[in-house]
Amino acid sequence: MRTVLITGGSRGIGAATARAFAQNGDRVIINYQSSHQLANSLAEELGGIAICADVSDKAQVQAMLAQIGEVDVLVNNAGFAQFAMFDALSDEDWQRMLGVTLSGAFYCIQGVLPHMIHQKSGAIINVSSIWGITGSACEVAYSTAKAGLIGMTKALAKEVGPSGISVNCVAPGVIDTDMNACLGDDILKQLAEETPLGRIGTPEEVAKTILFLAEGGHFITGQVLSPNGGLVI
Ligand code: NAP
């Protein structure tokens, strides 16, 4: 049975991903930051465990990994939206975005790699965004961090490929989660109309893509797969 760590697994894409892996027969570890009740009831439902840790804090990540032991699949999914004009971004906003998105992935990957290298197998999936590919106005920090995850994915794939480890990226389009609730119905409707498939995506569709990348036998590494309904082609 594989052990799968999903950061930000309490809600949205992370929770759907935890469900997909559990249905696949994997042992799921649900990391979260503050949604104690959601994370713990999901873990109970899936027969996994929930662990509270802010991924931007190295000590908290190390304590979480010490509690888990060996991890076979890591999904770096924890993230948050941040809307602001570039000149209004504070140092704190900037550091928080890079801390959660990039340092969080860095700390988690460094922690799980020794076991993956030792067993000569493993899968790492980083959750980026279409905005990390195309850039988004008023989301420069978010776009920068998500583009950084793509660079990390490609470089690390080259470095650890010889150890039998795949590193891939999922770059979702607009997905129906809490993260987009603040956009409002009119903007979401407009985004759906701009999407060739005519709707926004579901967390389950992204989870399916992540699960696929975590499976062996597809010869895919260092790639960005974008479930986005055709919004970005
Ligand atoms: P969501 O519903 O808001 O869930 C965010 C998750 O991240 C929650 O589980 C949250 O934990 C966790 N989290 C946030 N900061 C954390 C931290 N510092 N340490 C640990 N966990 C933390 O968001 P979502 O839409 O599912 O997004 C998941 C990922 O997909 C994000 O990386 C996001 O950027 C990316 N994405 C989303 C969309 C979209 O349209 N929704 C599109 C492209 C990419 P708590 O519940 O404890 O707060």
XYZ file of C-alpha atoms and ligand atoms in Angstrom:
281
model
C 0.000 0.000 0.000
C 1.454 3.371 -1.017
C 1.539 6.252 1.404
C 0.364 9.461 -0.250
C 0.840 12.892 1.323
C -1.492 15.583 0.025
C -0.727 19.072 1.277
C -3.815 21.261 1.580
C -5.988 18.156 1.606
C -8.812 19.470 3.774
C -10.825 21.184 1.043
C -11.271 21.644 -2.708
C -8.802 19.973 -5.068
C -6.772 18.478 -2.216
C -9.809 16.825 -0.605
C -10.962 15.409 -3.971
C -7.419 14.124 -4.517
C -7.383 12.438 -1.105
C -10.681 10.716 -2.011
C -9.334 9.589 -5.387
C -6.187 8.055 -3.876
C -8.135 6.398 -1.060
C -10.524 4.860 -3.609
C -7.416 3.636 -5.422
C -6.397 1.715 -2.288
C -3.683 4.088 -1.106
C -3.081 5.280 2.466
C -3.744 9.003 2.502
C -2.228 11.647 4.732
C -4.217 14.853 4.697
C -2.204 17.931 5.551
C -4.000 21.177 6.350
C -3.402 24.499 8.025
C -6.520 25.447 10.006
C -9.590 23.398 8.944
C -9.298 20.898 11.816
C -12.828 19.569 11.615
C -12.939 19.177 7.830
C -9.535 17.488 7.674
C -10.193 15.110 10.543
C -13.619 14.019 9.354
C -12.260 13.441 5.837
C -9.369 11.400 7.251
C -11.802 9.353 9.314
C -14.012 8.762 6.263
C -11.022 7.659 4.151
C -9.181 5.668 6.799
C -6.233 8.030 6.618
C -4.760 10.572 8.992
C -4.922 14.354 9.122
C -1.913 16.422 10.164
C -1.925 20.136 10.826
C 1.204 21.902 9.549
C 1.839 25.195 7.815
C 3.936 24.049 4.852
C 5.802 27.364 4.741
C 7.320 26.532 8.139
C 10.227 24.094 7.824
C 10.038 22.919 11.433
C 6.319 22.129 11.089
C 6.934 20.221 7.845
C 9.755 18.232 9.456
C 7.545 17.363 12.438
C 4.742 16.273 10.074
C 7.098 14.071 8.049
C 8.536 12.524 11.210
C 4.989 11.568 12.199
C 4.223 10.032 8.770
C 7.403 8.093 8.054
C 8.048 7.081 4.452
C 6.070 8.767 1.669
C 5.705 7.174 -1.784
C 3.644 9.898 -3.483
C 3.752 13.597 -2.632
C 1.142 16.038 -3.930
C 2.190 19.636 -3.294
C -1.255 21.203 -3.451
C -1.430 23.689 -0.544
C -2.018 27.182 -1.850
C -4.144 30.284 -1.669
C -5.298 33.104 -3.909
C -4.152 36.676 -3.535
C -5.611 39.520 -5.579
C -3.791 42.866 -5.553
C -2.240 45.366 -7.932
C 1.502 44.800 -8.104
C 2.392 48.143 -6.522
C 0.077 47.416 -3.603
C 1.736 44.092 -2.734
C 3.395 44.237 0.659
C 6.624 42.426 1.500
C 4.515 40.220 3.735
C 2.082 39.336 0.893
C 5.003 38.482 -1.369
C 6.880 36.385 1.209
C 3.705 34.554 2.228
C 2.896 33.565 -1.364
C 6.426 32.388 -2.130
C 6.696 30.779 1.310
C 3.571 28.632 1.019
C 3.879 27.807 -2.687
C 7.599 27.445 -3.272
C 9.240 26.935 0.126
C 6.355 24.632 1.078
C 7.040 22.415 -1.936
C 10.787 22.627 -1.327
C 10.541 21.535 2.337
C 8.139 18.687 1.572
C 10.162 17.403 -1.375
C 13.459 17.531 0.524
C 11.847 15.571 3.329
C 10.414 12.767 1.198
C 13.221 12.360 -1.359
C 15.712 10.274 0.663
C 13.192 7.408 0.950
C 12.154 7.697 -2.711
C 15.805 7.661 -3.818
C 16.525 4.691 -1.564
C 13.596 2.675 -2.961
C 14.282 3.945 -6.492
C 10.664 4.914 -7.068
C 8.222 7.637 -6.194
C 6.024 10.313 -7.686
C 5.882 14.016 -6.956
C 3.052 16.123 -8.334
C 3.141 19.887 -7.946
C -0.119 21.796 -8.307
C 0.552 24.935 -10.319
C -2.069 26.915 -12.267
C -2.780 28.159 -15.777
C -1.768 31.559 -14.385
C 1.727 30.152 -13.850
C 1.801 29.525 -17.608
C 0.105 32.642 -18.957
C 0.359 35.148 -16.068
C -2.656 36.914 -14.587
C -3.102 40.636 -13.935
C -3.604 41.485 -10.245
C -2.136 38.090 -9.370
C 1.554 38.698 -10.030
C 2.792 37.034 -6.830
C 0.528 34.020 -7.421
C 1.571 33.767 -11.085
C 5.257 34.094 -10.143
C 5.030 31.374 -7.503
C 3.083 29.025 -9.777
C 5.567 29.595 -12.635
C 8.332 28.813 -10.134
C 6.692 25.484 -9.381
C 6.831 24.638 -13.085
C 10.568 25.425 -13.162
C 11.106 23.344 -10.023
C 9.208 20.448 -11.601
C 11.262 20.442 -14.788
C 14.677 20.786 -13.128
C 13.960 18.235 -10.402
C 12.564 15.761 -12.941
C 15.942 15.795 -14.672
C 17.817 15.427 -11.384
C 15.848 12.549 -9.861
C 14.705 10.730 -13.020
C 17.766 8.440 -12.830
C 16.525 7.407 -9.355
C 13.207 6.217 -10.809
C 11.220 9.178 -9.461
C 8.764 11.110 -11.626
C 8.113 14.805 -11.012
C 5.185 16.373 -12.803
C 2.991 19.403 -12.583
C -0.751 19.888 -12.844
C -1.819 23.370 -13.917
C -5.602 23.591 -13.483
C -7.824 26.169 -15.115
C -10.773 27.649 -13.222
C -12.058 25.042 -10.753
C -15.137 25.176 -8.548
C -13.622 25.499 -5.037
C -13.615 27.942 -2.110
C -10.616 29.650 -3.693
C -12.798 31.098 -6.437
C -15.837 31.884 -4.304
C -14.651 35.480 -3.918
C -14.815 36.016 -7.699
C -18.609 36.160 -7.656
C -21.175 34.568 -9.954
C -20.854 37.052 -12.828
C -17.089 36.595 -13.239
C -17.371 32.816 -12.892
C -20.111 32.803 -15.550
C -17.902 34.864 -17.850
C -14.934 32.522 -17.294
C -17.176 29.552 -18.082
C -18.289 31.222 -21.327
C -14.662 31.866 -22.322
C -13.840 28.189 -21.737
C -14.256 26.028 -24.873
C -15.882 23.233 -22.852
C -18.389 25.837 -21.636
C -18.020 25.447 -17.889
C -15.559 25.640 -15.037
C -13.910 22.434 -13.854
C -14.528 20.270 -10.813
C -12.014 19.295 -8.121
C -12.668 15.654 -9.039
C -11.443 16.271 -12.600
C -8.164 17.710 -11.310
C -7.861 14.821 -8.835
C -8.187 12.365 -11.719
C -5.274 14.066 -13.499
C -3.135 13.961 -10.345
C -3.923 10.291 -9.754
C -3.008 9.478 -13.349
C 0.379 11.189 -12.957
C 1.036 9.287 -9.732
C 0.601 5.947 -11.475
C 3.586 4.236 -13.021
C 3.833 2.980 -16.558
C 3.232 6.213 -18.459
C 6.838 7.344 -19.156
C 5.869 10.914 -18.211
C 8.103 13.184 -16.151
C 8.931 16.885 -16.085
C 5.612 17.697 -17.768
C 2.825 20.162 -17.141
C -0.652 18.714 -17.614
C -3.380 21.331 -17.617
C -6.994 20.356 -16.923
C -8.511 23.644 -18.053
C -11.393 22.881 -20.408
C -9.465 24.495 -23.262
C -9.209 27.940 -21.647
C -5.469 27.826 -22.313
C -4.260 25.831 -25.302
P -8.985 25.756 -1.437
O -10.276 25.055 -1.617
O -8.962 27.148 -0.940
O -8.074 24.836 -0.490
C -6.777 25.250 -0.148
C -6.117 24.179 0.675
O -4.762 24.578 0.960
C -6.808 23.965 2.028
O -6.743 22.593 2.335
C -5.923 24.773 2.975
O -5.961 24.300 4.316
C -4.555 24.507 2.353
N -3.536 25.472 2.751
C -3.474 26.793 2.477
N -2.349 27.314 3.009
C -1.695 26.299 3.623
C -0.486 26.200 4.357
N 0.304 27.273 4.552
N -0.111 25.000 4.844
C -0.893 23.902 4.658
N -2.053 23.934 3.971
C -2.451 25.123 3.473
O -8.151 25.792 -2.797
P -8.187 24.886 -4.102
O -8.900 25.642 -5.138
O -8.550 23.493 -3.793
O -6.639 24.958 -4.493
C -5.738 23.902 -4.299
C -4.497 24.181 -5.141
O -4.892 24.263 -6.509
C -3.813 25.498 -4.815
O -2.430 25.338 -4.886
C -4.294 26.406 -5.923
O -3.398 27.458 -6.176
C -4.394 25.455 -7.071
N -5.285 25.903 -8.142
C -6.600 26.128 -7.906
C -7.405 26.550 -8.945
C -8.859 26.824 -8.785
O -9.465 27.381 -9.710
N -9.480 26.488 -7.669
C -6.861 26.738 -10.226
C -5.520 26.486 -10.417
C -4.736 26.064 -9.368
P -7.088 24.826 5.367
O -8.396 24.219 4.912
O -6.641 24.300 6.671
O -7.098 26.311 5.262
